[in-house]
PDB file of C-alpha atoms in Angstrom:
ATOM      1  CA  UNK A1046    -110.364 -84.048 137.465  1.00 44.00           C
ATOM      2  CA  UNK A1047    -106.649 -83.692 136.746  1.00 47.00           C
ATOM      3  CA  UNK A1048    -104.980 -86.886 135.552  1.00 45.00           C
ATOM      4  CA  UNK A1049    -101.263 -87.475 135.302  1.00 41.00           C
ATOM      5  CA  UNK A1050     -98.883 -90.296 134.445  1.00 43.00           C
ATOM      6  CA  UNK A1051     -95.793 -91.425 136.358  1.00 45.00           C
ATOM      7  CA  UNK A1052     -93.060 -92.718 134.059  1.00 45.00           C
ATOM      8  CA  UNK A1053     -89.377 -93.530 134.227  1.00 49.00           C
ATOM      9  CA  UNK A1054     -86.925 -90.743 133.444  1.00 48.00           C
ATOM     10  CA  UNK A1055     -86.411 -90.642 129.698  1.00 53.00           C
ATOM     11  CA  UNK A1056     -82.980 -90.980 128.134  1.00 67.00           C
ATOM     12  CA  UNK A1057     -84.216 -90.131 124.629  1.00 82.00           C
ATOM     13  CA  UNK A1058     -84.262 -86.675 123.045  1.00 90.00           C
ATOM     14  CA  UNK A1059     -86.548 -85.457 120.305  1.00 91.00           C
ATOM     15  CA  UNK A1060     -84.651 -84.826 117.080  1.00 91.00           C
ATOM     16  CA  UNK A1061     -86.876 -81.820 116.413  1.00 90.00           C
ATOM     17  CA  UNK A1062     -87.143 -79.949 119.734  1.00 91.00           C
ATOM     18  CA  UNK A1063     -84.251 -81.668 121.568  1.00 90.00           C
ATOM     19  CA  UNK A1064     -86.454 -82.251 124.601  1.00 88.00           C
ATOM     20  CA  UNK A1065     -86.984 -85.458 126.535  1.00 88.00           C
ATOM     21  CA  UNK A1066     -89.413 -88.000 125.092  1.00 88.00           C
ATOM     22  CA  UNK A1067     -91.416 -90.474 127.112  1.00 85.00           C
ATOM     23  CA  UNK A1068     -92.445 -93.801 125.635  1.00 83.00           C
ATOM     24  CA  UNK A1069     -96.092 -92.782 125.465  1.00 86.00           C
ATOM     25  CA  UNK A1070     -95.281 -89.869 123.122  1.00 88.00           C
ATOM     26  CA  UNK A1071     -92.514 -91.542 121.107  1.00 91.00           C
ATOM     27  CA  UNK A1072     -92.251 -92.029 117.393  1.00 92.00           C
ATOM     28  CA  UNK A1073     -89.130 -93.581 115.885  1.00 93.00           C
ATOM     29  CA  UNK A1074     -88.209 -93.057 112.260  1.00 93.00           C
ATOM     30  CA  UNK A1075     -87.915 -96.425 110.523  1.00 91.00           C
ATOM     31  CA  UNK A1076     -85.181 -95.046 108.226  1.00 90.00           C
ATOM     32  CA  UNK A1077     -82.859 -92.847 110.325  1.00 91.00           C
ATOM     33  CA  UNK A1078     -83.935 -94.265 113.706  1.00 91.00           C
ATOM     34  CA  UNK A1079     -84.179 -90.770 115.190  1.00 92.00           C
ATOM     35  CA  UNK A1080     -86.727 -90.060 117.964  1.00 93.00           C
ATOM     36  CA  UNK A1081     -89.625 -87.582 117.690  1.00 94.00           C
ATOM     37  CA  UNK A1082     -92.560 -86.341 119.724  1.00 92.00           C
ATOM     38  CA  UNK A1083     -95.740 -87.162 117.800  1.00 92.00           C
ATOM     39  CA  UNK A1084     -96.597 -83.447 118.067  1.00 92.00           C
ATOM     40  CA  UNK A1085     -93.200 -82.481 116.572  1.00 93.00           C
ATOM     41  CA  UNK A1086     -93.953 -84.945 113.770  1.00 90.00           C
ATOM     42  CA  UNK A1087     -97.140 -82.896 112.986  1.00 89.00           C
ATOM     43  CA  UNK A1088     -99.527 -85.618 114.180  1.00 90.00           C
ATOM     44  CA  UNK A1089    -102.651 -85.047 116.206  1.00 91.00           C
ATOM     45  CA  UNK A1090    -102.829 -86.851 119.501  1.00 90.00           C
ATOM     46  CA  UNK A1091    -105.981 -88.719 118.455  1.00 91.00           C
ATOM     47  CA  UNK A1092    -104.315 -89.887 115.256  1.00 91.00           C
ATOM     48  CA  UNK A1093    -101.159 -90.918 117.139  1.00 92.00           C
ATOM     49  CA  UNK A1094    -103.104 -92.872 119.766  1.00 90.00           C
ATOM     50  CA  UNK A1095    -104.943 -94.833 117.065  1.00 91.00           C
ATOM     51  CA  UNK A1096    -101.691 -95.891 115.330  1.00 90.00           C
ATOM     52  CA  UNK A1097    -100.913 -99.585 115.671  1.00 91.00           C
ATOM     53  CA  UNK A1098     -97.457-100.916 116.504  1.00 90.00           C
ATOM     54  CA  UNK A1099     -96.988-102.015 112.902  1.00 92.00           C
ATOM     55  CA  UNK A1100     -97.920 -98.553 111.628  1.00 92.00           C
ATOM     56  CA  UNK A1101     -95.525 -96.933 114.115  1.00 91.00           C
ATOM     57  CA  UNK A1102     -92.730 -99.311 113.095  1.00 91.00           C
ATOM     58  CA  UNK A1103     -93.130 -98.243 109.433  1.00 91.00           C
ATOM     59  CA  UNK A1104     -93.416 -94.513 110.148  1.00 92.00           C
ATOM     60  CA  UNK A1105     -90.796 -92.223 108.587  1.00 92.00           C
ATOM     61  CA  UNK A1106     -89.991 -88.634 109.414  1.00 91.00           C
ATOM     62  CA  UNK A1107     -90.558 -85.936 106.781  1.00 88.00           C
ATOM     63  CA  UNK A1108     -86.821 -85.571 106.135  1.00 87.00           C
ATOM     64  CA  UNK A1109     -86.397 -89.234 105.273  1.00 89.00           C
ATOM     65  CA  UNK A1110     -89.775 -89.496 103.567  1.00 85.00           C
ATOM     66  CA  UNK A1111     -88.840 -86.902 100.951  1.00 82.00           C
ATOM     67  CA  UNK A1112     -85.163 -87.966 100.682  1.00 80.00           C
ATOM     68  CA  UNK A1113     -84.783 -90.517  97.912  1.00 68.00           C
ATOM     69  CA  UNK A1114     -81.240 -91.472  99.037  1.00 68.00           C
ATOM     70  CA  UNK A1115     -82.209 -92.123 102.640  1.00 62.00           C
ATOM     71  CA  UNK A1116     -81.388 -95.646 103.807  1.00 64.00           C
ATOM     72  CA  UNK A1117     -82.564 -97.378 106.987  1.00 62.00           C
ATOM     73  CA  UNK A1118     -80.048 -97.229 109.808  1.00 55.00           C
ATOM     74  CA  UNK A1119     -79.467-100.441 111.723  1.00 55.00           C
ATOM     75  CA  UNK A1120     -79.945-100.583 115.447  1.00 52.00           C
ATOM     76  CA  UNK A1121     -76.254-100.825 116.249  1.00 50.00           C
ATOM     77  CA  UNK A1122     -75.443 -97.644 114.336  1.00 53.00           C
ATOM     78  CA  UNK A1123     -78.294 -95.861 116.037  1.00 51.00           C
ATOM     79  CA  UNK A1124     -77.080 -96.825 119.489  1.00 51.00           C
ATOM     80  CA  UNK A1125     -73.604 -95.620 118.595  1.00 50.00           C
ATOM     81  CA  UNK A1126     -75.044 -92.290 117.468  1.00 51.00           C
ATOM     82  CA  UNK A1127     -77.216 -91.853 120.559  1.00 47.00           C
ATOM     83  CA  UNK A1128     -74.447 -92.765 122.978  1.00 52.00           C
ATOM     84  CA  UNK A1129     -71.553 -91.233 121.052  1.00 58.00           C
ATOM     85  CA  UNK A1130     -70.696 -88.673 123.709  1.00 49.00           C
ATOM     86  CA  UNK A1131     -71.046 -91.211 126.506  1.00 62.00           C
ATOM     87  CA  UNK A1132     -68.786 -93.669 124.709  1.00 64.00           C
ATOM     88  CA  UNK A1133     -66.226 -90.967 124.018  1.00 65.00           C
ATOM     89  CA  UNK A1134     -66.182 -89.969 127.664  1.00 66.00           C
ATOM     90  CA  UNK A1135     -65.889 -93.593 128.671  1.00 72.00           C
ATOM     91  CA  UNK A1136     -62.996 -94.090 126.254  1.00 73.00           C
ATOM     92  CA  UNK A1137     -61.268 -91.020 127.654  1.00 74.00           C
ATOM     93  CA  UNK A1138     -61.763 -92.363 131.151  1.00 78.00           C
ATOM     94  CA  UNK A1139     -60.407 -95.744 130.062  1.00 80.00           C
ATOM     95  CA  UNK A1140     -57.344 -94.080 128.537  1.00 79.00           C
ATOM     96  CA  UNK A1141     -56.776 -92.102 131.723  1.00 79.00           C
ATOM     97  CA  UNK A1142     -57.046 -95.222 133.849  1.00 81.00           C
ATOM     98  CA  UNK A1143     -54.665 -97.065 131.519  1.00 79.00           C
ATOM     99  CA  UNK A1144     -52.221 -94.143 131.647  1.00 80.00           C
ATOM    100  CA  UNK A1145     -52.268 -94.109 135.449  1.00 81.00           C
ATOM    101  CA  UNK A1146     -51.982 -97.887 135.507  1.00 78.00           C
ATOM    102  CA  UNK A1147     -48.911 -97.733 133.270  1.00 77.00           C
ATOM    103  CA  UNK A1148     -47.424 -95.077 135.534  1.00 77.00           C
ATOM    104  CA  UNK A1149     -48.012 -97.220 138.605  1.00 79.00           C
ATOM    105  CA  UNK A1150     -46.596-100.242 136.797  1.00 79.00           C
ATOM    106  CA  UNK A1151     -43.482 -98.232 135.945  1.00 81.00           C
ATOM    107  CA  UNK A1152     -43.191 -97.040 139.529  1.00 82.00           C
ATOM    108  CA  UNK A1153     -43.628-100.597 140.760  1.00 82.00           C
ATOM    109  CA  UNK A1154     -40.874-101.784 138.424  1.00 86.00           C
ATOM    110  CA  UNK A1155     -38.514 -99.039 139.590  1.00 87.00           C
ATOM    111  CA  UNK A1156     -39.314 -99.815 143.216  1.00 89.00           C
ATOM    112  CA  UNK A1157     -38.649-103.503 142.623  1.00 88.00           C
ATOM    113  CA  UNK A1158     -35.317-102.694 140.966  1.00 89.00           C
ATOM    114  CA  UNK A1159     -34.392-100.444 143.896  1.00 90.00           C
ATOM    115  CA  UNK A1160     -35.275-103.145 146.410  1.00 91.00           C
ATOM    116  CA  UNK A1161     -33.222-105.652 144.419  1.00 90.00           C
ATOM    117  CA  UNK A1162     -30.251-103.255 144.434  1.00 90.00           C
ATOM    118  CA  UNK A1163     -30.556-102.765 148.199  1.00 92.00           C
ATOM    119  CA  UNK A1164     -30.707-106.530 148.675  1.00 91.00           C
ATOM    120  CA  UNK A1165     -27.599-107.009 146.519  1.00 91.00           C
ATOM    121  CA  UNK A1166     -25.742-104.287 148.439  1.00 92.00           C
ATOM    122  CA  UNK A1167     -26.651-105.911 151.745  1.00 92.00           C
ATOM    123  CA  UNK A1168     -25.412-109.255 150.468  1.00 92.00           C
ATOM    124  CA  UNK A1169     -22.169-107.678 149.228  1.00 92.00           C
ATOM    125  CA  UNK A1170     -21.732-105.963 152.597  1.00 92.00           C
ATOM    126  CA  UNK A1171     -22.257-109.264 154.398  1.00 92.00           C
ATOM    127  CA  UNK A1172     -19.683-110.981 152.176  1.00 93.00           C
ATOM    128  CA  UNK A1173     -17.197-108.142 152.722  1.00 93.00           C
ATOM    129  CA  UNK A1174     -17.638-108.392 156.492  1.00 92.00           C
ATOM    130  CA  UNK A1175     -17.020-112.136 156.383  1.00 91.00           C
ATOM    131  CA  UNK A1176     -13.943-111.625 154.214  1.00 91.00           C
ATOM    132  CA  UNK A1177     -12.677-108.918 156.561  1.00 92.00           C
ATOM    133  CA  UNK A1178     -13.020-111.233 159.559  1.00 92.00           C
ATOM    134  CA  UNK A1179     -11.261-113.980 157.612  1.00 91.00           C
ATOM    135  CA  UNK A1180      -8.409-111.652 156.594  1.00 91.00           C
ATOM    136  CA  UNK A1181      -8.003-110.428 160.178  1.00 91.00           C
ATOM    137  CA  UNK A1182      -7.743-114.006 161.414  1.00 91.00           C
ATOM    138  CA  UNK A1183      -5.189-114.813 158.721  1.00 90.00           C
ATOM    139  CA  UNK A1184      -3.147-111.726 159.654  1.00 92.00           C
ATOM    140  CA  UNK A1185      -3.138-112.798 163.305  1.00 91.00           C
ATOM    141  CA  UNK A1186      -1.944-116.257 162.274  1.00 88.00           C
ATOM    142  CA  UNK A1187       0.796-114.771 160.097  1.00 89.00           C
ATOM    143  CA  UNK A1188       1.966-112.471 162.899  1.00 88.00           C
ATOM    144  CA  UNK A1189       2.105-115.414 165.290  1.00 85.00           C
ATOM    145  CA  UNK A1190       4.070-117.441 162.753  1.00 85.00           C
ATOM    146  CA  UNK A1191       6.522-114.599 162.193  1.00 83.00           C
ATOM    147  CA  UNK A1192       6.998-114.211 165.929  1.00 78.00           C
ATOM    148  CA  UNK A1193       7.545-117.939 166.266  1.00 77.00           C
ATOM    149  CA  UNK A1194      10.038-117.976 163.407  1.00 75.00           C
ATOM    150  CA  UNK A1195      11.877-114.991 164.847  1.00 72.00           C
ATOM    151  CA  UNK A1196      12.008-116.664 168.229  1.00 73.00           C
ATOM    152  CA  UNK A1197      13.294-119.869 166.682  1.00 71.00           C
ATOM    153  CA  UNK A1198      15.847-117.906 164.694  1.00 70.00           C
ATOM    154  CA  UNK A1199      17.195-116.275 167.870  1.00 77.00           C
ATOM    155  CA  UNK A1200      17.248-119.586 169.739  1.00 82.00           C
ATOM    156  CA  UNK A1201      20.607-120.342 168.105  1.00 85.00           C
ATOM    157  CA  UNK A1202      22.135-117.043 169.226  1.00 90.00           C
ATOM    158  CA  UNK A1203      24.243-116.415 172.339  1.00 88.00           C
ATOM    159  CA  UNK A1204      25.511-113.195 173.857  1.00 88.00           C
ATOM    160  CA  UNK A1205      28.987-112.857 175.403  1.00 88.00           C
ATOM    161  CA  UNK A1206      29.906-109.871 177.583  1.00 86.00           C
ATOM    162  CA  UNK A1207      33.332-108.686 178.706  1.00 83.00           C
ATOM    163  CA  UNK A1208      35.565-110.017 175.923  1.00 86.00           C
ATOM    164  CA  UNK A1209      38.323-107.413 175.279  1.00 86.00           C
ATOM    165  CA  UNK A1210      38.479-105.861 171.844  1.00 86.00           C
ATOM    166  CA  UNK A1211      41.681-106.154 169.814  1.00 84.00           C
ATOM    167  CA  UNK A1212      42.772-104.696 166.533  1.00 85.00           C
ATOM    168  CA  UNK A1213      42.038-106.911 163.516  1.00 86.00           C
ATOM    169  CA  UNK A1214      40.340-109.469 165.765  1.00 86.00           C
ATOM    170  CA  UNK A1215      38.705-112.574 164.316  1.00 92.00           C
ATOM    171  CA  UNK A1216      35.421-112.576 166.187  1.00 89.00           C
ATOM    172  CA  UNK A1217      34.266-115.963 164.867  1.00 92.00           C
ATOM    173  CA  UNK A1218      37.498-117.640 166.049  1.00 90.00           C
ATOM    174  CA  UNK A1219      37.277-115.854 169.390  1.00 88.00           C
ATOM    175  CA  UNK A1220      33.730-117.141 169.969  1.00 90.00           C
ATOM    176  CA  UNK A1221      34.704-120.639 168.845  1.00 89.00           C
ATOM    177  CA  UNK A1222      37.609-120.679 171.337  1.00 87.00           C
ATOM    178  CA  UNK A1223      35.308-119.649 174.194  1.00 89.00           C
ATOM    179  CA  UNK A1224      32.682-122.271 173.344  1.00 88.00           C
ATOM    180  CA  UNK A1225      35.300-125.010 173.022  1.00 90.00           C
ATOM    181  CA  UNK A1226      36.730-124.109 176.436  1.00 85.00           C
ATOM    182  CA  UNK A1227      33.205-124.528 177.831  1.00 87.00           C
ATOM    183  CA  UNK A1228      33.106-128.087 176.487  1.00 89.00           C
ATOM    184  CA  UNK A1229      30.725-127.586 173.560  1.00 88.00           C
ATOM    185  CA  UNK A1230      31.550-128.701 170.034  1.00 89.00           C
ATOM    186  CA  UNK A1231      29.714-126.635 167.425  1.00 85.00           C
ATOM    187  CA  UNK A1232      30.059-124.489 164.367  1.00 89.00           C
ATOM    188  CA  UNK A1233      29.879-120.728 164.655  1.00 89.00           C
ATOM    189  CA  UNK A1234      27.827-119.553 161.697  1.00 90.00           C
ATOM    190  CA  UNK A1235      28.506-115.889 162.293  1.00 91.00           C
ATOM    191  CA  UNK A1236      29.559-113.489 165.041  1.00 91.00           C
ATOM    192  CA  UNK A1237      29.654-109.720 165.491  1.00 90.00           C
ATOM    193  CA  UNK A1238      29.910-107.019 168.129  1.00 91.00           C
ATOM    194  CA  UNK A1239      26.918-104.943 169.178  1.00 88.00           C
ATOM    195  CA  UNK A1240      27.324-101.205 169.813  1.00 85.00           C
ATOM    196  CA  UNK A1241      27.190-100.260 173.497  1.00 79.00           C
ATOM    197  CA  UNK A1242      26.169 -97.041 175.243  1.00 79.00           C
ATOM    198  CA  UNK A1243      28.660 -97.679 178.062  1.00 77.00           C
ATOM    199  CA  UNK A1244      31.997 -96.017 177.433  1.00 77.00           C
ATOM    200  CA  UNK A1245      35.389 -97.648 178.160  1.00 80.00           C
ATOM    201  CA  UNK A1246      33.919-101.144 178.118  1.00 84.00           C
ATOM    202  CA  UNK A1247      34.212-103.717 175.326  1.00 86.00           C
ATOM    203  CA  UNK A1248      31.173-104.195 173.143  1.00 89.00           C
ATOM    204  CA  UNK A1249      29.107-107.351 173.524  1.00 88.00           C
ATOM    205  CA  UNK A1250      29.618-110.306 171.239  1.00 88.00           C
ATOM    206  CA  UNK A1251      26.631-111.929 169.536  1.00 92.00           C
ATOM    207  CA  UNK A1252      27.113-115.267 167.813  1.00 90.00           C
ATOM    208  CA  UNK A1253      24.896-117.668 165.888  1.00 91.00           C
ATOM    209  CA  UNK A1254      25.655-121.315 166.584  1.00 91.00           C
ATOM    210  CA  UNK A1255      24.741-124.287 164.416  1.00 87.00           C
ATOM    211  CA  UNK A1256      21.920-125.601 166.619  1.00 88.00           C
ATOM    212  CA  UNK A1257      19.680-124.547 169.448  1.00 87.00           C
ATOM    213  CA  UNK A1258      21.086-127.381 171.570  1.00 89.00           C
ATOM    214  CA  UNK A1259      24.615-126.029 171.217  1.00 89.00           C
ATOM    215  CA  UNK A1260      23.410-122.612 172.264  1.00 87.00           C
ATOM    216  CA  UNK A1261      21.583-124.060 175.278  1.00 89.00           C
ATOM    217  CA  UNK A1262      24.588-126.204 176.344  1.00 89.00           C
ATOM    218  CA  UNK A1263      26.953-123.242 176.052  1.00 88.00           C
ATOM    219  CA  UNK A1264      24.780-121.107 178.322  1.00 88.00           C
ATOM    220  CA  UNK A1265      24.325-123.976 180.824  1.00 90.00           C
ATOM    221  CA  UNK A1266      28.080-124.740 181.040  1.00 87.00           C
ATOM    222  CA  UNK A1267      28.882-121.048 181.392  1.00 86.00           C
ATOM    223  CA  UNK A1268      26.569-120.764 184.384  1.00 87.00           C
ATOM    224  CA  UNK A1269      28.107-123.825 185.977  1.00 86.00           C
ATOM    225  CA  UNK A1270      31.788-122.936 185.531  1.00 81.00           C
ATOM    226  CA  UNK A1271      31.517-119.162 185.891  1.00 81.00           C
ATOM    227  CA  UNK A1272      34.556-118.707 183.633  1.00 76.00           C
ATOM    228  CA  UNK A1273      37.237-116.019 184.031  1.00 73.00           C
ATOM    229  CA  UNK A1274      38.990-114.176 181.232  1.00 70.00           C
ATOM    230  CA  UNK A1275      42.356-115.986 181.534  1.00 66.00           C
ATOM    231  CA  UNK A1276      40.537-119.297 181.084  1.00 71.00           C
ATOM    232  CA  UNK A1277      40.153-118.441 177.428  1.00 73.00           C
ATOM    233  CA  UNK A1278      43.197-116.262 176.773  1.00 71.00           C
ATOM    234  CA  UNK A1279      46.241-115.406 178.847  1.00 64.00           C
ATOM    235  CA  UNK A1280      46.089-111.737 177.908  1.00 65.00           C
ATOM    236  CA  UNK A1281      42.488-111.311 179.099  1.00 68.00           C
ATOM    237  CA  UNK A1282      43.578-111.098 182.734  1.00 55.00           C
ATOM    238  CA  UNK A1283      42.216-112.631 185.891  1.00 40.00           C
TER     239      UNK A1283
END
């Protein structure tokens, strides 16, 4: 009859043959804590099977038995020795994960800074648009004011056509004479002739009166009386 035993997969290696050891065949050195097959430790199977737990716990391998300087190794040190490679690999993996994590953290920071910059640019653009609209409205208001002021400035002006030109004429006095004849009392601030494209005809007179009312009354009276040249000066003809 063939008998066999089913056991868990061993994670212990014999210090002598470097092969797997199952619990049923295991001897552990009480000094160096290394694992051995009982056969690799030069024990017969019958002898090994008769060993009590206390005897096994005090057993020492030949190397430690004949080494006067050998000292027992504590359990923690033994575990570190057994799992040294595993721990090293784990540490390497941890370092790699940390490295990648730092990289992602750096990328996240850069992305956040970029998003913040975009947000600031959008806000600046919005402010600039609002300012542009405000400036455009102010420009429109200024243009309207200028037009109004120009219109008001010209409200005091009158234009006189057909007055003969004379050498060394006093245009201000000429305009004042005409306005007085039309029954309006005012001050003529300034007067001048405007160039004309029509040849052989006197240039127009433009005069600035003291008030808009005087200008309006002068124009109204002129339309009513329809004055002739000799009404203002005998040499101006009929």
